[in-house]
Coordinates of N, CA and C in Angstrom, one line a residue:
M346 N 29.9 -0.1 12.0 CA 28.9 -0.4 11.0 C 27.5 0.0 11.5
P347 N 26.8 0.8 10.8 CA 25.4 1.2 11.3 C 24.5 0.0 11.2
R348 N 23.5 0.1 12.1 CA 22.4 -1.0 12.1 C 21.4 -0.6 11.1
I349 N 21.1 -1.5 10.2 CA 20.2 -1.3 9.1 C 18.9 -2.0 9.4
H350 N 17.8 -1.3 9.3 CA 16.4 -1.9 9.5 C 15.7 -1.9 8.2
A351 N 15.1 -3.0 7.9 CA 14.3 -3.1 6.7 C 13.2 -4.1 6.9
G352 N 12.0 -3.8 6.4 CA 10.9 -4.8 6.5 C 11.1 -5.9 5.6
N353 N 10.5 -7.1 6.0 CA 10.5 -8.2 5.1 C 9.2 -8.3 4.3
L354 N 9.1 -9.3 3.5 CA 7.9 -9.4 2.6 C 7.0 -10.5 3.0
T355 N 6.8 -10.7 4.3 CA 5.9 -11.7 4.9 C 4.7 -11.1 5.5
A356 N 3.5 -11.5 4.9 CA 2.2 -11.0 5.4 C 1.6 -11.9 6.4
A357 N 2.1 -13.0 6.7 CA 1.5 -14.0 7.7 C 1.3 -13.3 9.0
G358 N 0.1 -13.5 9.6 CA -0.2 -13.0 10.9 C -0.6 -11.5 10.9
K359 N -0.7 -10.9 9.8 CA -1.1 -9.5 9.7 C -2.4 -9.4 9.0
R360 N -3.2 -8.3 9.3 CA -4.4 -8.1 8.7 C -4.3 -6.9 7.7
F361 N -4.9 -7.0 6.6 CA -4.8 -5.9 5.5 C -6.1 -5.5 5.0
A362 N -6.3 -4.2 4.8 CA -7.5 -3.7 4.2 C -7.1 -3.2 2.8
I363 N -8.0 -3.4 1.9 CA -7.9 -2.8 0.5 C -9.0 -1.9 0.4
V364 N -8.7 -0.6 0.1 CA -9.7 0.4 -0.2 C -9.6 0.7 -1.7
A365 N -10.8 0.5 -2.4 CA -10.7 0.6 -3.8 C -11.9 1.4 -4.4
A366 N -11.6 2.2 -5.4 CA -12.6 3.0 -6.0 C -13.4 2.1 -7.0
R367 N -14.7 2.4 -7.2 CA -15.5 1.7 -8.3 C -15.4 2.4 -9.6
F368 N -15.0 3.7 -9.7 CA -14.9 4.4 -10.9 C -13.8 3.7 -11.7
N369 N -14.0 3.5 -13.0 CA -13.1 2.7 -13.9 C -12.9 1.3 -13.3
D370 N -14.0 0.7 -12.9 CA -13.9 -0.5 -12.2 C -13.3 -1.7 -13.0
F371 N -13.5 -1.6 -14.3 CA -12.9 -2.7 -15.2 C -11.4 -2.7 -15.0
M372 N -10.7 -1.6 -14.7 CA -9.3 -1.6 -14.4 C -9.0 -1.8 -13.0
V373 N -9.8 -1.2 -12.1 CA -9.5 -1.3 -10.7 C -9.6 -2.7 -10.2
E374 N -10.5 -3.5 -10.8 CA -10.7 -4.9 -10.4 C -9.4 -5.7 -10.7
K375 N -8.7 -5.3 -11.7 CA -7.4 -6.0 -12.0 C -6.4 -5.6 -10.9
L376 N -6.4 -4.4 -10.4 CA -5.5 -4.0 -9.4 C -5.9 -4.7 -8.1
V377 N -7.2 -4.8 -7.8 CA -7.6 -5.5 -6.5 C -7.2 -7.0 -6.6
A378 N -7.5 -7.6 -7.7 CA -7.1 -9.0 -7.8 C -5.6 -9.2 -7.6
A379 N -4.8 -8.4 -8.2 CA -3.3 -8.5 -8.0 C -2.9 -8.2 -6.6
A380 N -3.5 -7.2 -5.9 CA -3.2 -6.9 -4.5 C -3.5 -8.1 -3.6
V381 N -4.7 -8.7 -3.8 CA -5.0 -9.9 -3.1 C -4.0 -11.0 -3.3
D382 N -3.7 -11.2 -4.6 CA -2.7 -12.2 -4.9 C -1.4 -12.0 -4.2
A383 N -0.9 -10.8 -4.2 CA 0.4 -10.4 -3.6 C 0.3 -10.7 -2.1
L384 N -0.8 -10.3 -1.4 CA -0.9 -10.6 0.0 C -1.0 -12.1 0.3
M385 N -1.7 -12.8 -0.5 CA -1.8 -14.3 -0.2 C -0.5 -15.0 -0.5
R386 N 0.1 -14.6 -1.6 CA 1.4 -15.3 -1.9 C 2.5 -15.0 -0.8
S387 N 2.3 -13.9 -0.1 CA 3.2 -13.5 0.9 C 2.8 -14.0 2.3
G388 N 1.7 -14.8 2.3 CA 1.4 -15.5 3.6 C 0.2 -15.0 4.3
A389 N -0.5 -14.0 3.8 CA -1.7 -13.5 4.4 C -2.8 -14.6 4.3
A390 N -3.6 -14.8 5.3 CA -4.8 -15.7 5.3 C -5.9 -14.9 4.6
D391 N -6.7 -15.7 3.9 CA -7.9 -15.1 3.2 C -8.8 -14.3 4.2
A392 N -8.9 -14.8 5.4 CA -9.7 -14.1 6.4 C -9.1 -12.9 6.9
D393 N -7.8 -12.6 6.7 CA -7.1 -11.4 7.1 C -7.1 -10.3 6.1
I394 N -7.9 -10.5 5.0 CA -7.9 -9.4 4.0 C -9.4 -9.0 3.9
E395 N -9.6 -7.7 4.0 CA -10.9 -7.1 3.8 C -10.9 -6.1 2.7
I396 N -11.9 -6.0 1.9 CA -12.0 -5.1 0.8 C -13.1 -4.1 1.0
F397 N -12.8 -2.8 0.9 CA -13.8 -1.8 1.1 C -13.9 -1.0 -0.2
R398 N -15.1 -0.8 -0.7 CA -15.3 -0.1 -2.0 C -15.9 1.3 -1.8
C399 N -15.5 2.3 -2.6 CA -16.1 3.6 -2.6 C -16.3 4.1 -4.0
P400 N -17.1 5.1 -4.2 CA -17.4 5.6 -5.6 C -16.2 5.9 -6.4
G401 N -15.3 6.7 -6.0 CA -14.2 7.1 -6.8 C -12.9 7.4 -6.0
A402 N -11.9 7.8 -6.7 CA -10.6 8.1 -6.1 C -10.6 9.2 -5.1
L403 N -11.5 10.2 -5.3 CA -11.6 11.3 -4.4 C -12.1 10.8 -3.0
E404 N -12.8 9.8 -2.9 CA -13.4 9.3 -1.6 C -12.4 8.3 -0.9
L405 N -11.3 7.9 -1.6 CA -10.4 7.0 -1.0 C -9.8 7.5 0.4
P406 N -9.3 8.7 0.5 CA -8.7 9.2 1.7 C -9.6 9.1 2.9
G407 N -10.9 9.6 2.7 CA -11.8 9.5 3.8 C -12.1 8.1 4.3
L408 N -12.3 7.2 3.3 CA -12.5 5.8 3.6 C -11.3 5.2 4.3
A409 N -10.1 5.5 3.7 CA -8.9 4.9 4.3 C -8.8 5.4 5.8
R410 N -9.0 6.6 6.1 CA -8.9 7.2 7.4 C -9.9 6.4 8.4
R411 N -11.1 6.2 7.9 CA -12.0 5.5 8.8 C -11.7 4.0 9.0
V412 N -11.2 3.4 7.9 CA -10.8 2.0 8.0 C -9.6 1.9 9.0
V413 N -8.6 2.7 8.9 CA -7.5 2.7 9.8 C -7.9 3.0 11.2
A414 N -8.9 3.8 11.4 CA -9.3 4.2 12.8 C -9.9 3.0 13.5
T415 N -10.3 1.9 12.8 CA -10.9 0.7 13.5 C -9.8 0.0 14.3
G416 N -8.6 0.2 13.9 CA -7.5 -0.5 14.7 C -7.4 -2.0 14.3
R417 N -8.1 -2.4 13.3 CA -8.1 -3.9 13.0 C -7.0 -4.3 12.0
F418 N -6.3 -3.3 11.4 CA -5.4 -3.6 10.3 C -4.0 -3.1 10.6
Q419 N -3.0 -3.9 10.1 CA -1.6 -3.5 10.1 C -1.2 -2.8 8.8
G420 N -1.9 -3.1 7.7 CA -1.6 -2.5 6.4 C -2.9 -2.2 5.6
L421 N -2.7 -1.2 4.8 CA -3.8 -0.7 3.9 C -3.3 -0.5 2.5
V422 N -4.1 -1.0 1.5 CA -3.7 -0.8 0.1 C -4.8 0.1 -0.5
A423 N -4.4 1.2 -1.1 CA -5.4 2.1 -1.7 C -5.3 2.0 -3.2
L424 N -6.4 1.7 -3.9 CA -6.4 1.4 -5.3 C -7.5 2.2 -6.0
G425 N -7.1 2.8 -7.2 CA -8.0 3.5 -8.0 C -7.4 3.8 -9.4
V426 N -8.2 4.2 -10.3 CA -7.7 4.5 -11.7 C -8.4 5.8 -12.1
V427 N -7.6 6.8 -12.4 CA -8.1 8.1 -12.9 C -7.4 8.3 -14.2
I428 N -8.3 8.5 -15.2 CA -7.8 8.7 -16.6 C -8.2 10.2 -17.0
R429 N -7.2 10.8 -17.6 CA -7.4 12.3 -18.0 C -8.5 12.4 -19.0
G430 N -9.3 13.4 -18.8 CA -10.4 13.7 -19.7 C -10.1 15.1 -20.3
A431 N -11.1 15.7 -20.8 CA -11.0 17.0 -21.5 C -11.0 18.2 -20.5
T432 N -11.3 17.9 -19.2 CA -11.4 19.0 -18.3 C -10.3 18.9 -17.2
P433 N -10.1 19.9 -16.4 CA -9.1 19.9 -15.3 C -9.5 19.0 -14.1
H434 N -10.7 18.4 -14.2 CA -11.2 17.5 -13.1 C -10.1 16.4 -12.8
F435 N -9.5 15.9 -13.7 CA -8.4 14.9 -13.5 C -7.4 15.4 -12.5
D436 N -6.9 16.6 -12.7 CA -5.8 17.1 -11.9 C -6.3 17.3 -10.4
L437 N -7.6 17.7 -10.3 CA -8.1 17.9 -9.0 C -8.3 16.6 -8.2
V438 N -8.9 15.6 -8.9 CA -9.1 14.3 -8.3 C -7.8 13.6 -7.9
V439 N -6.8 13.6 -8.8 CA -5.5 12.9 -8.6 C -4.8 13.7 -7.4
G440 N -4.8 15.0 -7.5 CA -4.0 15.7 -6.5 C -4.6 15.5 -5.1
E441 N -6.0 15.6 -5.0 CA -6.6 15.5 -3.7 C -6.5 14.1 -3.1
A442 N -6.7 13.1 -4.0 CA -6.6 11.7 -3.6 C -5.2 11.4 -3.1
T443 N -4.2 11.8 -3.8 CA -2.8 11.6 -3.5 C -2.4 12.3 -2.1
A444 N -2.8 13.6 -2.0 CA -2.5 14.3 -0.8 C -3.2 13.7 0.4
G445 N -4.5 13.3 0.2 CA -5.2 12.8 1.3 C -4.7 11.4 1.8
L446 N -4.3 10.6 0.8 CA -3.7 9.3 1.2 C -2.3 9.4 1.8
A447 N -1.6 10.4 1.3 CA -0.2 10.7 1.9 C -0.4 11.2 3.4
Q448 N -1.4 11.9 3.6 CA -1.7 12.4 5.0 C -2.1 11.2 5.9
V449 N -2.9 10.3 5.4 CA -3.2 9.1 6.2 C -2.0 8.3 6.5
A450 N -1.1 8.1 5.4 CA 0.1 7.3 5.6 C 1.0 8.0 6.6
A451 N 1.1 9.3 6.6 CA 2.0 10.0 7.6 C 1.5 10.0 9.0
E452 N 0.2 10.0 9.2 CA -0.4 10.1 10.5 C -0.8 8.8 11.1
A453 N -1.1 7.8 10.3 CA -1.6 6.5 10.8 C -0.5 5.7 11.3
K454 N -0.8 4.7 12.2 CA 0.1 3.7 12.6 C 0.0 2.5 11.8
V455 N -0.5 2.6 10.6 CA -0.7 1.5 9.7 C 0.1 1.8 8.4
A456 N 0.6 0.7 7.8 CA 1.4 0.9 6.6 C 0.4 1.1 5.4
V457 N 0.7 2.0 4.6 CA -0.2 2.4 3.4 C 0.6 2.1 2.1
G458 N 0.0 1.3 1.3 CA 0.5 1.1 -0.1 C -0.3 1.9 -1.0
F459 N 0.3 2.7 -1.8 CA -0.4 3.6 -2.8 C -0.5 3.0 -4.2
G460 N -1.7 2.8 -4.6 CA -1.9 2.2 -5.9 C -2.9 2.9 -6.7
V461 N -2.9 4.2 -6.7 CA -3.9 5.0 -7.5 C -3.2 5.4 -8.8
L462 N -3.7 4.9 -9.9 CA -3.1 5.2 -11.2 C -3.6 6.5 -11.7
A463 N -2.7 7.4 -12.2 CA -3.0 8.6 -12.8 C -2.5 8.5 -14.2
C464 N -3.4 8.2 -15.1 CA -3.1 7.9 -16.5 C -3.6 8.9 -17.5
E465 N -2.8 9.2 -18.5 CA -3.2 10.1 -19.6 C -4.2 9.4 -20.5
T466 N -4.0 8.1 -20.7 CA -4.8 7.4 -21.7 C -5.3 6.0 -21.1
M467 N -6.3 5.4 -21.7 CA -6.7 4.1 -21.3 C -5.6 3.1 -21.5
D468 N -4.8 3.2 -22.6 CA -3.7 2.3 -22.8 C -2.7 2.3 -21.7
Q469 N -2.4 3.5 -21.1 CA -1.5 3.6 -19.9 C -2.1 2.8 -18.8
A470 N -3.4 2.9 -18.6 CA -4.1 2.2 -17.5 C -4.0 0.7 -17.7
V471 N -4.2 0.3 -18.9 CA -4.1 -1.2 -19.2 C -2.7 -1.7 -18.9
E472 N -1.7 -0.9 -19.3 CA -0.3 -1.3 -19.1 C 0.1 -1.4 -17.6
R473 N -0.5 -0.6 -16.8 CA -0.1 -0.6 -15.4 C -1.0 -1.5 -14.5
A474 N -2.1 -2.0 -15.1 CA -3.0 -2.9 -14.4 C -2.8 -4.4 -14.9
G475 N -1.6 -4.7 -15.2 CA -1.4 -6.1 -15.5 C -0.8 -6.4 -16.9
S476 N -0.5 -5.4 -17.7 CA 0.1 -5.7 -19.0 C 1.6 -5.6 -18.9
K477 N 2.2 -5.0 -19.9 CA 3.7 -5.0 -20.0 C 4.4 -4.2 -18.8
A478 N 3.7 -3.3 -18.2 CA 4.3 -2.5 -17.1 C 4.1 -3.1 -15.7
G479 N 3.6 -4.4 -15.7 CA 3.3 -5.0 -14.4 C 2.0 -4.6 -13.9
N480 N 1.8 -4.8 -12.6 CA 0.5 -4.5 -12.0 C 0.7 -3.7 -10.7
R481 N 0.3 -2.5 -10.7 CA 0.5 -1.6 -9.6 C -0.2 -1.9 -8.4
G482 N -1.3 -2.7 -8.5 CA -2.0 -3.2 -7.3 C -1.1 -4.2 -6.6
F483 N -0.5 -5.1 -7.3 CA 0.5 -6.0 -6.7 C 1.6 -5.3 -6.0
D484 N 2.2 -4.3 -6.7 CA 3.3 -3.5 -6.1 C 2.8 -2.7 -4.9
A485 N 1.6 -2.2 -4.9 CA 1.2 -1.4 -3.7 C 1.0 -2.3 -2.5
A486 N 0.5 -3.6 -2.7 CA 0.3 -4.5 -1.7 C 1.7 -4.9 -1.1
M487 N 2.7 -5.1 -1.9 CA 4.0 -5.5 -1.5 C 4.6 -4.3 -0.6
V488 N 4.4 -3.1 -1.0 CA 4.8 -1.9 -0.2 C 4.2 -2.0 1.2
A489 N 2.8 -2.2 1.2 CA 2.1 -2.3 2.5 C 2.7 -3.4 3.4
I490 N 3.0 -4.5 2.8 CA 3.6 -5.6 3.6 C 4.9 -5.2 4.2
E491 N 5.8 -4.7 3.3 CA 7.2 -4.4 3.7 C 7.1 -3.3 4.8
I492 N 6.3 -2.3 4.6 CA 6.3 -1.2 5.6 C 5.6 -1.6 6.9
A493 N 4.6 -2.5 6.8 CA 4.0 -3.0 8.1 C 5.0 -3.8 8.9
N494 N 5.9 -4.5 8.2 CA 7.0 -5.3 9.0 C 8.0 -4.3 9.5
L495 N 8.3 -3.3 8.7 CA 9.3 -2.3 9.2 C 8.7 -1.5 10.4
Y496 N 7.5 -1.2 10.4 CA 6.8 -0.5 11.6 C 6.9 -1.4 12.8
D497 N 6.7 -2.7 12.6 CA 6.8 -3.7 13.7 C 8.2 -3.7 14.3
L498 N 9.2 -3.6 13.4 CA 10.6 -3.6 13.9 C 10.9 -2.3 14.7
I499 N 10.4 -1.2 14.2 CA 10.6 0.0 14.9 C 9.9 0.0 16.3
A500 N 8.8 -0.6 16.4 CA 8.0 -0.6 17.6 C 8.6 -1.6 18.6
A501 N 9.3 -2.6 18.1 CA 9.8 -3.7 19.0 C 10.9 -3.1 19.9
P502 N 11.0 -3.6 21.1 CA 12.2 -3.2 21.9 C 13.5 -3.7 21.3
Q503 N 14.5 -2.8 21.3 CA 15.7 -3.2 20.6 C 16.8 -3.4 21.7
A504 N 17.6 -4.3 21.5 CA 18.8 -4.5 22.3 C 19.7 -3.3 22.1
P505 N 20.4 -2.9 23.1 CA 21.3 -1.7 22.9 C 22.4 -2.1 21.9
A506 N 22.7 -1.2 21.1 CA 23.8 -1.4 20.0 C 25.1 -1.5 20.7
R507 N 25.9 -2.4 20.2 CA 27.3 -2.6 20.7 C 28.2 -1.8 19.9
P508 N 29.2 -1.2 20.5 CA 30.2 -0.5 19.8 C 30.9 -1.4 18.7
A509 N 31.3 -0.9 17.6 CA 31.8 -1.7 16.5 C 33.0 -2.5 17.0
A510 N 33.9 -2.0 17.8 CA 35.1 -2.7 18.3 C 34.7 -3.9 19.1
A511 N 33.6 -3.8 19.9 CA 33.1 -5.0 20.7 C 32.6 -6.1 19.7
Q512 N 31.9 -5.6 18.7 CA 31.3 -6.6 17.7 C 32.4 -7.3 17.0
A513 N 33.4 -6.6 16.6 CA 34.6 -7.2 15.8 C 35.3 -8.2 16.8
K514 N 35.5 -7.8 18.0 CA 36.2 -8.7 19.0 C 35.4 -10.0 19.2
R515 N 34.1 -9.8 19.2 CA 33.2 -11.0 19.5 C 33.3 -12.0 18.3
R516 N 33.4 -11.5 17.1 CA 33.5 -12.3 15.9 C 34.7 -13.2 15.9
K517 N 35.8 -12.7 16.5 CA 37.1 -13.5 16.4 C 37.1 -14.7 17.2

């Protein structure tokens, strides 16, 4: 039987950063509130959560990179709302923000929860920021918690795996 590793959903004893865009703030604030709620419900202390604000989603990757570089956090939650307009600007902002945050997640030793909404309409943003489709800020925080715990499991020294036959014999 293979050994399965999975993170738990306990935030106690860990520090989390939330990086959030101010553009479309009326929706982003709902994401931030839900992310904080998720962290605190999962055991994070109020003092272990810090929120960093930037102008828009395009600035999130640079801010996230600098926050991660401080070494103070085990998890980061990136939040923003981009709503399609009449120009291709939407595609550029969403693509660059997503690629930049994915690069931070791949390179950093910090768990990254992605909560940048890319919506065609305001109604879609409302649905994903606490309406009938749930709240993606809450979801992104839960991802950061789970991955932070999984990273801890990976970093911890592991006992050598026992052959399956030895494990079965021991159970008898």
